[in-house]
């Protein structure tokens, strides 16, 4: 059945849909490929047009199927370009904002680390050594006790004392 033979209105049947697809998909794909410059995107554009056509087959009547399909691929391809440009702008904004947030977080982290190190360096010598061995070197209380020739209880005391001092320096102002 030739959809365009007499330019009268035809409702789309399964057979006429298949005929439209076989007749026009290569031309539509070629046009979409020139516009999208990507095979997968061009296939998706053509697929979306035929999907839409099939979904509206009961409501849609075509006078000139060729004109309708070629116009559809042109519009859908232009929409693709517009959406791609918008997506690219959004990605740029997201990347820029992400970098700013990351850099800002890194700066805050460094400032906090510097403040903690400053307070730790103000601790009494033995307390500072025990705390650094525990937190920076990851040693257990038993290992610290053996290295410094003190009891595990003394290690616990120094760590607790360091934490109390640190908490006091980092309490929010009321």
Coordinates of C-alpha atoms in Angstrom, one line a residue:
X1 CA 0.0 0.0 0.0
X2 CA 1.5 3.3 -1.0
X3 CA 0.7 5.8 1.7
X4 CA 1.3 8.8 -0.5
X5 CA -0.3 7.6 -3.7
X6 CA -3.5 9.7 -3.7
X7 CA -2.6 12.2 -0.8
X8 CA -5.8 11.2 1.0
X9 CA -5.9 10.7 4.7
X10 CA -4.9 7.3 5.9
X11 CA -5.0 5.9 9.4
X12 CA -1.9 3.9 10.3
X13 CA -2.1 0.2 10.3
X14 CA 0.6 -2.3 11.3
X15 CA 1.3 -2.9 7.6
X16 CA 1.4 0.7 6.6
X17 CA 3.6 1.5 9.7
X18 CA 6.1 -1.2 8.6
X19 CA 6.0 0.1 5.0
X20 CA 6.8 3.6 6.3
X21 CA 9.6 2.4 8.4
X22 CA 11.2 0.4 5.6
X23 CA 10.8 3.2 3.1
X24 CA 12.0 6.2 5.2
X25 CA 14.2 5.0 8.1
X26 CA 17.5 5.2 6.1
X27 CA 16.8 8.8 4.8
X28 CA 15.7 9.8 8.3
X29 CA 18.8 8.2 9.9
X30 CA 21.1 9.9 7.4
X31 CA 19.7 13.3 8.2
X32 CA 19.8 12.7 11.9
X33 CA 23.4 11.5 11.6
X34 CA 24.5 14.6 9.8
X35 CA 22.9 16.7 12.6
X36 CA 23.7 14.7 15.7
X37 CA 27.1 13.5 14.4
X38 CA 26.8 10.3 16.5
X39 CA 25.4 7.0 15.2
X40 CA 23.7 6.0 18.5
X41 CA 22.1 9.5 18.9
X42 CA 20.9 9.4 15.3
X43 CA 19.3 6.0 15.8
X44 CA 17.6 7.2 18.9
X45 CA 16.2 10.2 17.2
X46 CA 14.7 8.0 14.4
X47 CA 13.5 5.5 16.9
X48 CA 11.7 8.2 19.0
X49 CA 9.9 9.5 15.9
X50 CA 8.7 6.0 14.9
X51 CA 7.8 5.2 18.5
X52 CA 5.7 8.4 18.7
X53 CA 4.1 7.6 15.4
X54 CA 3.1 4.1 16.6
X55 CA 1.8 5.4 19.9
X56 CA -0.4 7.9 18.1
X57 CA -1.4 5.6 15.2
X58 CA -5.1 5.5 16.2
X59 CA -5.4 9.3 16.5
X60 CA -3.1 10.4 13.7
X61 CA -4.0 10.7 10.1
X62 CA -1.3 11.3 7.5
X63 CA -1.9 13.2 4.2
X64 CA 1.8 13.2 3.2
X65 CA 3.8 10.6 5.2
X66 CA 7.1 11.5 3.6
X67 CA 6.8 15.2 4.4
X68 CA 5.6 14.4 7.9
X69 CA 8.5 12.0 8.7
X70 CA 11.2 14.1 7.1
X71 CA 9.9 17.2 8.9
X72 CA 9.8 15.2 12.2
X73 CA 13.4 14.1 11.9
X74 CA 14.5 17.7 11.1
X75 CA 12.6 19.0 14.2
X76 CA 13.7 16.2 16.4
X77 CA 17.4 16.6 15.3
X78 CA 17.2 20.4 16.0
X79 CA 15.7 19.6 19.4
X80 CA 18.6 17.2 20.0
X81 CA 21.1 19.9 19.2
X82 CA 19.4 22.4 21.5
X83 CA 19.1 19.9 24.3
X84 CA 22.7 18.8 23.9
X85 CA 23.9 22.4 24.1
X86 CA 21.7 22.9 27.3
X87 CA 23.1 19.7 28.8
X88 CA 26.7 20.8 28.1
X89 CA 26.0 24.1 29.8
X90 CA 24.6 22.3 32.8
X91 CA 27.5 20.0 32.9
X92 CA 29.9 22.9 32.8
X93 CA 28.0 24.7 35.7
X94 CA 28.0 21.5 37.7
X95 CA 31.7 20.8 37.2
X96 CA 32.6 24.4 38.0
X97 CA 30.4 24.4 41.1
X98 CA 31.7 21.0 42.2
X99 CA 35.3 22.2 41.8
X100 CA 34.5 25.3 43.9
X101 CA 32.8 23.2 46.6
X102 CA 35.6 20.7 46.6
X103 CA 38.3 23.4 46.8
X104 CA 36.2 25.1 49.5
X105 CA 35.9 21.9 51.5
X106 CA 39.7 21.2 51.1
X107 CA 40.4 24.7 52.4
X108 CA 38.1 24.2 55.4
X109 CA 39.7 20.8 56.0
X110 CA 43.2 22.3 55.9
X111 CA 42.2 25.1 58.2
X112 CA 40.6 22.7 60.7
X113 CA 43.6 20.4 60.5
X114 CA 45.9 23.3 61.2
X115 CA 43.9 24.4 64.2
X116 CA 43.9 20.9 65.6
X117 CA 47.7 20.6 65.1
X118 CA 48.1 24.0 66.8
X119 CA 46.2 22.8 69.9
X120 CA 47.9 19.4 69.9
X121 CA 51.3 21.2 69.8
X122 CA 50.3 23.2 72.9
X123 CA 49.7 20.0 74.9
X124 CA 52.3 18.9 77.5
X125 CA 55.1 16.9 75.9
X126 CA 54.1 13.4 77.1
X127 CA 50.4 14.1 76.4
X128 CA 51.2 15.3 72.9
X129 CA 53.5 12.3 72.1
X130 CA 50.9 9.8 73.3
X131 CA 48.1 11.5 71.3
X132 CA 50.1 11.7 68.1
X133 CA 51.2 8.1 68.4
X134 CA 47.6 7.1 68.8
X135 CA 45.9 9.3 66.2
X136 CA 48.6 9.9 63.6
X137 CA 50.6 6.7 63.8
X138 CA 47.6 4.5 64.6
X139 CA 49.4 2.6 67.5
X140 CA 47.3 0.8 70.1
X141 CA 47.4 1.8 73.7
X142 CA 49.5 -1.3 74.5
X143 CA 52.1 -0.4 71.8
X144 CA 52.4 3.2 73.0
X145 CA 52.8 2.0 76.6
X146 CA 55.6 -0.4 75.6
X147 CA 57.4 2.2 73.5
X148 CA 57.2 5.0 76.1
X149 CA 57.8 2.6 79.1
X150 CA 54.5 3.8 80.8
X151 CA 51.4 1.9 81.8
X152 CA 48.4 1.5 79.5
X153 CA 46.4 3.4 82.1
X154 CA 48.8 6.3 81.7
X155 CA 48.3 6.1 77.9
X156 CA 44.5 6.3 78.4
X157 CA 44.9 9.2 80.8
X158 CA 47.0 11.2 78.2
X159 CA 44.6 10.5 75.4
X160 CA 41.6 11.5 77.5
X161 CA 43.4 14.7 78.6
X162 CA 44.2 15.6 75.0
X163 CA 40.6 15.0 73.9
X164 CA 39.2 17.2 76.8
X165 CA 41.6 20.0 75.8
X166 CA 40.7 19.7 72.1
X167 CA 37.0 19.7 72.8
X168 CA 37.3 22.8 74.9
X169 CA 39.1 24.6 72.1
X170 CA 36.4 23.6 69.6
X171 CA 33.3 24.2 71.6
X172 CA 30.9 26.5 69.7
X173 CA 30.6 30.0 71.3
X174 CA 27.4 30.5 73.2

